[in-house]
Amino acid sequence: MLFHTWHFAIFFMIVYLVYLPLRRTRFYLHWLLLASYFFYGWWNPLYLPLIAYSTAVNYYAVVMMSRSRRRKLWLAVSVVNSLGVLGFFKYGAFVADNLNSLLSMLKAPFVVPSPGVLLPVGISFYTFQSMSYAIDFYRGEIEREPSFIRFATFVSLFPQLVAGPIERAANLLPQLRRKPEISRENITDGLSMFLVGLFKKVALADYLALYVDKVYAAPGQFDGLSLMLATF
């Protein structure tokens, strides 16, 4: 579900209209979490357990850090798990292909099976966002978040889930703890930023991509200036 499609416009209106009566209740976070998981599952629902797993591991690693003297161990659990999952999906096929090339040169009688999985959308964003929470807690920069629902919403919040930026817990979690206030100024500021971003995407980036894609499809056919223009 891309931000500049009618699917997103309909999705956002439904989310907003339900959010309005819920925003002063304790259920507004549940609604935002449900909406964010629906948004993410729109790409491929099979990857929903992956973001839930990453969220749970990092949340409970911090819970254990707060209760145990072996803080480094639980930090290592968070970091190794997060980078391991990210590395498997992002670089697993690359590593397997290169190992197989090496094994072929050595005439080894076996091959390393390639994972053969699609890269989950936004995996880098939510992996580093949830992992940074554990790192910041270990450093004493933030307090432990007692609510798993709030933390899961922090990790998966749909406006920044698939395109960033990577938010620090110290910045976003306090906003999710406060009862949201909706004002005319907030609405106009939000719409202004959204429309400016939409213009940059539809009127500028999409057309520039036609040139960039053409150059990078056959870089040997273009001179240095063209390559520089396509790159920068």
PDB file of N, CA and C in Angstrom, residues 71-154:
ATOM      1  N   ARG A  71      23.018  -7.752  32.326  1.00  0.00           N
ATOM      2  CA  ARG A  71      22.451  -6.838  31.338  1.00  0.00           C
ATOM      3  C   ARG A  71      23.102  -7.002  29.967  1.00  0.00           C
ATOM      4  N   LYS A  72      24.406  -7.231  29.954  1.00  0.00           N
ATOM      5  CA  LYS A  72      25.100  -7.386  28.675  1.00  0.00           C
ATOM      6  C   LYS A  72      24.605  -8.619  27.919  1.00  0.00           C
ATOM      7  N   LEU A  73      24.282  -9.667  28.667  1.00  0.00           N
ATOM      8  CA  LEU A  73      23.778 -10.884  28.025  1.00  0.00           C
ATOM      9  C   LEU A  73      22.477 -10.596  27.288  1.00  0.00           C
ATOM     10  N   TRP A  74      21.558  -9.892  27.947  1.00  0.00           N
ATOM     11  CA  TRP A  74      20.262  -9.621  27.319  1.00  0.00           C
ATOM     12  C   TRP A  74      20.375  -8.579  26.221  1.00  0.00           C
ATOM     13  N   LEU A  75      21.335  -7.673  26.351  1.00  0.00           N
ATOM     14  CA  LEU A  75      21.595  -6.757  25.235  1.00  0.00           C
ATOM     15  C   LEU A  75      22.107  -7.544  24.032  1.00  0.00           C
ATOM     16  N   ALA A  76      22.983  -8.507  24.298  1.00  0.00           N
ATOM     17  CA  ALA A  76      23.504  -9.339  23.209  1.00  0.00           C
ATOM     18  C   ALA A  76      22.387 -10.138  22.550  1.00  0.00           C
ATOM     19  N   VAL A  77      21.439 -10.632  23.352  1.00  0.00           N
ATOM     20  CA  VAL A  77      20.295 -11.350  22.787  1.00  0.00           C
ATOM     21  C   VAL A  77      19.545 -10.454  21.811  1.00  0.00           C
ATOM     22  N   SER A  78      19.310  -9.210  22.219  1.00  0.00           N
ATOM     23  CA  SER A  78      18.597  -8.268  21.360  1.00  0.00           C
ATOM     24  C   SER A  78      19.363  -7.983  20.074  1.00  0.00           C
ATOM     25  N   VAL A  79      20.642  -7.663  20.212  1.00  0.00           N
ATOM     26  CA  VAL A  79      21.437  -7.261  19.048  1.00  0.00           C
ATOM     27  C   VAL A  79      21.670  -8.433  18.099  1.00  0.00           C
ATOM     28  N   VAL A  80      22.069  -9.576  18.649  1.00  0.00           N
ATOM     29  CA  VAL A  80      22.362 -10.738  17.801  1.00  0.00           C
ATOM     30  C   VAL A  80      21.099 -11.216  17.093  1.00  0.00           C
ATOM     31  N   ASN A  81      19.995 -11.263  17.816  1.00  0.00           N
ATOM     32  CA  ASN A  81      18.742 -11.690  17.191  1.00  0.00           C
ATOM     33  C   ASN A  81      18.331 -10.724  16.082  1.00  0.00           C
ATOM     34  N   SER A  82      18.384  -9.431  16.373  1.00  0.00           N
ATOM     35  CA  SER A  82      17.945  -8.435  15.392  1.00  0.00           C
ATOM     36  C   SER A  82      18.814  -8.466  14.142  1.00  0.00           C
ATOM     37  N   LEU A  83      20.129  -8.435  14.340  1.00  0.00           N
ATOM     38  CA  LEU A  83      21.025  -8.431  13.184  1.00  0.00           C
ATOM     39  C   LEU A  83      21.018  -9.775  12.465  1.00  0.00           C
ATOM     40  N   GLY A  84      20.797 -10.852  13.218  1.00  0.00           N
ATOM     41  CA  GLY A  84      20.731 -12.170  12.589  1.00  0.00           C
ATOM     42  C   GLY A  84      19.539 -12.295  11.654  1.00  0.00           C
ATOM     43  N   VAL A  85      18.379 -11.851  12.121  1.00  0.00           N
ATOM     44  CA  VAL A  85      17.180 -11.899  11.277  1.00  0.00           C
ATOM     45  C   VAL A  85      17.346 -10.990  10.064  1.00  0.00           C
ATOM     46  N   LEU A  86      17.846  -9.778  10.302  1.00  0.00           N
ATOM     47  CA  LEU A  86      18.052  -8.842   9.196  1.00  0.00           C
ATOM     48  C   LEU A  86      19.052  -9.399   8.188  1.00  0.00           C
ATOM     49  N   GLY A  87      20.144  -9.950   8.699  1.00  0.00           N
ATOM     50  CA  GLY A  87      21.167 -10.497   7.811  1.00  0.00           C
ATOM     51  C   GLY A  87      20.662 -11.670   6.992  1.00  0.00           C
ATOM     52  N   PHE A  88      19.851 -12.520   7.612  1.00  0.00           N
ATOM     53  CA  PHE A  88      19.322 -13.681   6.892  1.00  0.00           C
ATOM     54  C   PHE A  88      18.468 -13.244   5.712  1.00  0.00           C
ATOM     55  N   PHE A  89      17.555 -12.317   5.953  1.00  0.00           N
ATOM     56  CA  PHE A  89      16.637 -11.916   4.884  1.00  0.00           C
ATOM     57  C   PHE A  89      17.302 -10.996   3.861  1.00  0.00           C
ATOM     58  N   LYS A  90      18.236 -10.168   4.322  1.00  0.00           N
ATOM     59  CA  LYS A  90      18.809  -9.177   3.413  1.00  0.00           C
ATOM     60  C   LYS A  90      20.038  -9.696   2.674  1.00  0.00           C
ATOM     61  N   TYR A  91      20.823 -10.529   3.348  1.00  0.00           N
ATOM     62  CA  TYR A  91      22.084 -10.950   2.750  1.00  0.00           C
ATOM     63  C   TYR A  91      22.231 -12.466   2.639  1.00  0.00           C
ATOM     64  N   GLY A  92      21.207 -13.220   3.043  1.00  0.00           N
ATOM     65  CA  GLY A  92      21.314 -14.673   3.016  1.00  0.00           C
ATOM     66  C   GLY A  92      21.590 -15.223   1.629  1.00  0.00           C
ATOM     67  N   ALA A  93      20.826 -14.774   0.638  1.00  0.00           N
ATOM     68  CA  ALA A  93      21.011 -15.260  -0.731  1.00  0.00           C
ATOM     69  C   ALA A  93      22.371 -14.837  -1.283  1.00  0.00           C
ATOM     70  N   PHE A  94      22.787 -13.606  -0.965  1.00  0.00           N
ATOM     71  CA  PHE A  94      24.084 -13.103  -1.434  1.00  0.00           C
ATOM     72  C   PHE A  94      25.226 -13.949  -0.879  1.00  0.00           C
ATOM     73  N   VAL A  95      25.171 -14.238   0.420  1.00  0.00           N
ATOM     74  CA  VAL A  95      26.221 -15.050   1.050  1.00  0.00           C
ATOM     75  C   VAL A  95      26.223 -16.462   0.475  1.00  0.00           C
ATOM     76  N   ALA A  96      25.029 -17.045   0.310  1.00  0.00           N
ATOM     77  CA  ALA A  96      24.944 -18.409  -0.222  1.00  0.00           C
ATOM     78  C   ALA A  96      25.499 -18.486  -1.639  1.00  0.00           C
ATOM     79  N   ASP A  97      25.174 -17.506  -2.472  1.00  0.00           N
ATOM     80  CA  ASP A  97      25.668 -17.510  -3.858  1.00  0.00           C
ATOM     81  C   ASP A  97      27.189 -17.406  -3.906  1.00  0.00           C
ATOM     82  N   ASN A  98      27.753 -16.550  -3.061  1.00  0.00           N
ATOM     83  CA  ASN A  98      29.210 -16.397  -3.063  1.00  0.00           C
ATOM     84  C   ASN A  98      29.908 -17.628  -2.491  1.00  0.00           C
ATOM     85  N   LEU A  99      29.312 -18.229  -1.478  1.00  0.00           N
ATOM     86  CA  LEU A  99      29.891 -19.464  -0.950  1.00  0.00           C
ATOM     87  C   LEU A  99      29.845 -20.579  -1.988  1.00  0.00           C
ATOM     88  N   ASN A 100      28.755 -20.645  -2.728  1.00  0.00           N
ATOM     89  CA  ASN A 100      28.646 -21.678  -3.759  1.00  0.00           C
ATOM     90  C   ASN A 100      29.648 -21.450  -4.889  1.00  0.00           C
ATOM     91  N   SER A 101      29.912 -20.182  -5.206  1.00  0.00           N
ATOM     92  CA  SER A 101      30.938 -19.894  -6.217  1.00  0.00           C
ATOM     93  C   SER A 101      32.309 -20.368  -5.737  1.00  0.00           C
ATOM     94  N   LEU A 102      32.591 -20.109  -4.455  1.00  0.00           N
ATOM     95  CA  LEU A 102      33.864 -20.558  -3.893  1.00  0.00           C
ATOM     96  C   LEU A 102      33.947 -22.079  -3.849  1.00  0.00           C
ATOM     97  N   LEU A 103      32.852 -22.714  -3.435  1.00  0.00           N
ATOM     98  CA  LEU A 103      32.834 -24.179  -3.369  1.00  0.00           C
ATOM     99  C   LEU A 103      32.977 -24.795  -4.755  1.00  0.00           C
ATOM    100  N   SER A 104      32.416 -24.128  -5.753  1.00  0.00           N
ATOM    101  CA  SER A 104      32.544 -24.628  -7.124  1.00  0.00           C
ATOM    102  C   SER A 104      33.995 -24.561  -7.591  1.00  0.00           C
ATOM    103  N   MET A 105      34.680 -23.480  -7.230  1.00  0.00           N
ATOM    104  CA  MET A 105      36.093 -23.351  -7.591  1.00  0.00           C
ATOM    105  C   MET A 105      36.932 -24.424  -6.904  1.00  0.00           C
ATOM    106  N   LEU A 106      36.521 -24.780  -5.682  1.00  0.00           N
ATOM    107  CA  LEU A 106      37.250 -25.805  -4.927  1.00  0.00           C
ATOM    108  C   LEU A 106      36.785 -27.216  -5.272  1.00  0.00           C
ATOM    109  N   LYS A 107      35.807 -27.290  -6.205  1.00  0.00           N
ATOM    110  CA  LYS A 107      35.243 -28.573  -6.635  1.00  0.00           C
ATOM    111  C   LYS A 107      34.655 -29.357  -5.457  1.00  0.00           C
ATOM    112  N   ALA A 108      33.999 -28.633  -4.569  1.00  0.00           N
ATOM    113  CA  ALA A 108      33.354 -29.281  -3.426  1.00  0.00           C
ATOM    114  C   ALA A 108      32.135 -30.063  -3.906  1.00  0.00           C
ATOM    115  N   PRO A 109      31.849 -31.204  -3.286  1.00  0.00           N
ATOM    116  CA  PRO A 109      30.735 -32.053  -3.755  1.00  0.00           C
ATOM    117  C   PRO A 109      29.368 -31.629  -3.218  1.00  0.00           C
ATOM    118  N   PHE A 110      29.252 -30.435  -2.689  1.00  0.00           N
ATOM    119  CA  PHE A 110      27.969 -30.001  -2.139  1.00  0.00           C
ATOM    120  C   PHE A 110      27.810 -28.502  -2.363  1.00  0.00           C
ATOM    121  N   VAL A 111      26.589 -28.032  -2.186  1.00  0.00           N
ATOM    122  CA  VAL A 111      26.296 -26.606  -2.325  1.00  0.00           C
ATOM    123  C   VAL A 111      25.542 -26.133  -1.086  1.00  0.00           C
ATOM    124  N   VAL A 112      25.637 -24.841  -0.846  1.00  0.00           N
ATOM    125  CA  VAL A 112      24.900 -24.229   0.258  1.00  0.00           C
ATOM    126  C   VAL A 112      23.534 -23.800  -0.268  1.00  0.00           C
ATOM    127  N   PRO A 113      22.457 -24.286   0.318  1.00  0.00           N
ATOM    128  CA  PRO A 113      21.130 -23.904  -0.184  1.00  0.00           C
ATOM    129  C   PRO A 113      20.861 -22.421   0.029  1.00  0.00           C
ATOM    130  N   SER A 114      20.304 -21.784  -0.979  1.00  0.00           N
ATOM    131  CA  SER A 114      19.955 -20.370  -0.876  1.00  0.00           C
ATOM    132  C   SER A 114      18.617 -20.224  -0.161  1.00  0.00           C
ATOM    133  N   PRO A 115      18.474 -19.217   0.708  1.00  0.00           N
ATOM    134  CA  PRO A 115      17.201 -19.047   1.424  1.00  0.00           C
ATOM    135  C   PRO A 115      16.006 -18.895   0.498  1.00  0.00           C
ATOM    136  N   GLY A 116      16.190 -18.177  -0.610  1.00  0.00           N
ATOM    137  CA  GLY A 116      15.106 -18.031  -1.576  1.00  0.00           C
ATOM    138  C   GLY A 116      13.868 -17.359  -1.022  1.00  0.00           C
ATOM    139  N   VAL A 117      14.059 -16.333  -0.181  1.00  0.00           N
ATOM    140  CA  VAL A 117      12.923 -15.622   0.403  1.00  0.00           C
ATOM    141  C   VAL A 117      12.954 -14.166  -0.047  1.00  0.00           C
ATOM    142  N   LEU A 118      11.773 -13.571  -0.133  1.00  0.00           N
ATOM    143  CA  LEU A 118      11.681 -12.163  -0.479  1.00  0.00           C
ATOM    144  C   LEU A 118      12.068 -11.304   0.715  1.00  0.00           C
ATOM    145  N   LEU A 119      12.684 -10.175   0.431  1.00  0.00           N
ATOM    146  CA  LEU A 119      13.062  -9.252   1.497  1.00  0.00           C
ATOM    147  C   LEU A 119      11.808  -8.573   2.035  1.00  0.00           C
ATOM    148  N   PRO A 120      11.498  -8.742   3.314  1.00  0.00           N
ATOM    149  CA  PRO A 120      10.306  -8.093   3.873  1.00  0.00           C
ATOM    150  C   PRO A 120      10.405  -6.573   3.789  1.00  0.00           C
ATOM    151  N   VAL A 121       9.316  -5.945   3.423  1.00  0.00           N
ATOM    152  CA  VAL A 121       9.282  -4.488   3.320  1.00  0.00           C
ATOM    153  C   VAL A 121       9.537  -3.872   4.693  1.00  0.00           C
ATOM    154  N   GLY A 122      10.427  -2.884   4.732  1.00  0.00           N
ATOM    155  CA  GLY A 122      10.653  -2.131   5.961  1.00  0.00           C
ATOM    156  C   GLY A 122      11.404  -2.861   7.048  1.00  0.00           C
ATOM    157  N   ILE A 123      12.000  -4.016   6.749  1.00  0.00           N
ATOM    158  CA  ILE A 123      12.636  -4.799   7.806  1.00  0.00           C
ATOM    159  C   ILE A 123      13.794  -4.042   8.449  1.00  0.00           C
ATOM    160  N   SER A 124      14.530  -3.264   7.666  1.00  0.00           N
ATOM    161  CA  SER A 124      15.645  -2.505   8.244  1.00  0.00           C
ATOM    162  C   SER A 124      15.137  -1.461   9.227  1.00  0.00           C
ATOM    163  N   PHE A 125      14.033  -0.796   8.881  1.00  0.00           N
ATOM    164  CA  PHE A 125      13.512   0.261   9.740  1.00  0.00           C
ATOM    165  C   PHE A 125      13.054  -0.289  11.085  1.00  0.00           C
ATOM    166  N   TYR A 126      12.192  -1.310  11.049  1.00  0.00           N
ATOM    167  CA  TYR A 126      11.666  -1.762  12.339  1.00  0.00           C
ATOM    168  C   TYR A 126      12.690  -2.571  13.128  1.00  0.00           C
ATOM    169  N   THR A 127      13.651  -3.189  12.442  1.00  0.00           N
ATOM    170  CA  THR A 127      14.696  -3.914  13.163  1.00  0.00           C
ATOM    171  C   THR A 127      15.574  -2.954  13.959  1.00  0.00           C
ATOM    172  N   PHE A 128      16.064  -1.914  13.305  1.00  0.00           N
ATOM    173  CA  PHE A 128      16.937  -0.965  14.002  1.00  0.00           C
ATOM    174  C   PHE A 128      16.160  -0.123  15.013  1.00  0.00           C
ATOM    175  N   GLN A 129      14.896   0.132  14.738  1.00  0.00           N
ATOM    176  CA  GLN A 129      14.107   0.921  15.682  1.00  0.00           C
ATOM    177  C   GLN A 129      13.877   0.150  16.977  1.00  0.00           C
ATOM    178  N   SER A 130      13.520  -1.121  16.863  1.00  0.00           N
ATOM    179  CA  SER A 130      13.292  -1.915  18.073  1.00  0.00           C
ATOM    180  C   SER A 130      14.607  -2.230  18.781  1.00  0.00           C
ATOM    181  N   MET A 131      15.675  -2.461  18.010  1.00  0.00           N
ATOM    182  CA  MET A 131      16.974  -2.746  18.618  1.00  0.00           C
ATOM    183  C   MET A 131      17.534  -1.514  19.329  1.00  0.00           C
ATOM    184  N   SER A 132      17.307  -0.337  18.762  1.00  0.00           N
ATOM    185  CA  SER A 132      17.820   0.886  19.388  1.00  0.00           C
ATOM    186  C   SER A 132      17.167   1.129  20.744  1.00  0.00           C
ATOM    187  N   TYR A 133      15.940   0.663  20.904  1.00  0.00           N
ATOM    188  CA  TYR A 133      15.265   0.771  22.204  1.00  0.00           C
ATOM    189  C   TYR A 133      16.040   0.003  23.272  1.00  0.00           C
ATOM    190  N   ALA A 134      16.467  -1.214  22.931  1.00  0.00           N
ATOM    191  CA  ALA A 134      17.239  -2.016  23.880  1.00  0.00           C
ATOM    192  C   ALA A 134      18.593  -1.373  24.170  1.00  0.00           C
ATOM    193  N   ILE A 135      19.228  -0.841  23.142  1.00  0.00           N
ATOM    194  CA  ILE A 135      20.538  -0.204  23.330  1.00  0.00           C
ATOM    195  C   ILE A 135      20.410   1.047  24.189  1.00  0.00           C
ATOM    196  N   ASP A 136      19.402   1.860  23.921  1.00  0.00           N
ATOM    197  CA  ASP A 136      19.202   3.084  24.706  1.00  0.00           C
ATOM    198  C   ASP A 136      18.888   2.767  26.164  1.00  0.00           C
ATOM    199  N   PHE A 137      18.115   1.700  26.390  1.00  0.00           N
ATOM    200  CA  PHE A 137      17.829   1.315  27.776  1.00  0.00           C
ATOM    201  C   PHE A 137      19.100   0.847  28.474  1.00  0.00           C
ATOM    202  N   TYR A 138      19.899   0.074  27.784  1.00  0.00           N
ATOM    203  CA  TYR A 138      21.155  -0.410  28.368  1.00  0.00           C
ATOM    204  C   TYR A 138      22.062   0.760  28.750  1.00  0.00           C
ATOM    205  N   ARG A 139      22.068   1.791  27.945  1.00  0.00           N
ATOM    206  CA  ARG A 139      22.906   2.960  28.216  1.00  0.00           C
ATOM    207  C   ARG A 139      22.318   3.871  29.287  1.00  0.00           C
ATOM    208  N   GLY A 140      21.107   3.588  29.718  1.00  0.00           N
ATOM    209  CA  GLY A 140      20.474   4.414  30.732  1.00  0.00           C
ATOM    210  C   GLY A 140      19.865   5.693  30.193  1.00  0.00           C
ATOM    211  N   GLU A 141      19.629   5.746  28.880  1.00  0.00           N
ATOM    212  CA  GLU A 141      19.098   6.961  28.266  1.00  0.00           C
ATOM    213  C   GLU A 141      17.577   7.025  28.311  1.00  0.00           C
ATOM    214  N   ILE A 142      16.915   5.887  28.506  1.00  0.00           N
ATOM    215  CA  ILE A 142      15.452   5.851  28.575  1.00  0.00           C
ATOM    216  C   ILE A 142      15.025   4.893  29.676  1.00  0.00           C
ATOM    217  N   GLU A 143      13.768   5.025  30.077  1.00  0.00           N
ATOM    218  CA  GLU A 143      13.167   4.090  31.016  1.00  0.00           C
ATOM    219  C   GLU A 143      12.519   2.940  30.249  1.00  0.00           C
ATOM    220  N   ARG A 144      12.343   1.829  30.929  1.00  0.00           N
ATOM    221  CA  ARG A 144      11.666   0.697  30.294  1.00  0.00           C
ATOM    222  C   ARG A 144      10.206   1.040  30.039  1.00  0.00           C
ATOM    223  N   GLU A 145       9.727   0.687  28.869  1.00  0.00           N
ATOM    224  CA  GLU A 145       8.322   0.899  28.538  1.00  0.00           C
ATOM    225  C   GLU A 145       7.495  -0.239  29.143  1.00  0.00           C
ATOM    226  N   PRO A 146       6.580   0.052  30.065  1.00  0.00           N
ATOM    227  CA  PRO A 146       5.829  -1.026  30.717  1.00  0.00           C
ATOM    228  C   PRO A 146       4.753  -1.662  29.833  1.00  0.00           C
ATOM    229  N   SER A 147       4.282  -0.940  28.832  1.00  0.00           N
ATOM    230  CA  SER A 147       3.176  -1.445  28.010  1.00  0.00           C
ATOM    231  C   SER A 147       3.702  -2.074  26.722  1.00  0.00           C
ATOM    232  N   PHE A 148       3.413  -3.362  26.553  1.00  0.00           N
ATOM    233  CA  PHE A 148       3.824  -4.019  25.311  1.00  0.00           C
ATOM    234  C   PHE A 148       3.057  -3.448  24.119  1.00  0.00           C
ATOM    235  N   ILE A 149       1.784  -3.115  24.307  1.00  0.00           N
ATOM    236  CA  ILE A 149       0.982  -2.557  23.220  1.00  0.00           C
ATOM    237  C   ILE A 149       1.580  -1.237  22.739  1.00  0.00           C
ATOM    238  N   ARG A 150       1.984  -0.401  23.679  1.00  0.00           N
ATOM    239  CA  ARG A 150       2.579   0.885  23.295  1.00  0.00           C
ATOM    240  C   ARG A 150       3.903   0.671  22.569  1.00  0.00           C
ATOM    241  N   PHE A 151       4.704  -0.261  23.066  1.00  0.00           N
ATOM    242  CA  PHE A 151       5.984  -0.520  22.408  1.00  0.00           C
ATOM    243  C   PHE A 151       5.770  -1.089  21.009  1.00  0.00           C
ATOM    244  N   ALA A 152       4.819  -2.005  20.869  1.00  0.00           N
ATOM    245  CA  ALA A 152       4.538  -2.583  19.551  1.00  0.00           C
ATOM    246  C   ALA A 152       4.037  -1.513  18.586  1.00  0.00           C
ATOM    247  N   THR A 153       3.271  -0.555  19.094  1.00  0.00           N
ATOM    248  CA  THR A 153       2.819   0.555  18.254  1.00  0.00           C
ATOM    249  C   THR A 153       3.992   1.434  17.851  1.00  0.00           C
ATOM    250  N   PHE A 154       4.896   1.670  18.778  1.00  0.00           N
ATOM    251  CA  PHE A 154       6.110   2.442  18.485  1.00  0.00           C
ATOM    252  C   PHE A 154       6.913   1.797  17.356  1.00  0.00           C
TER     253      PHE A 154
END
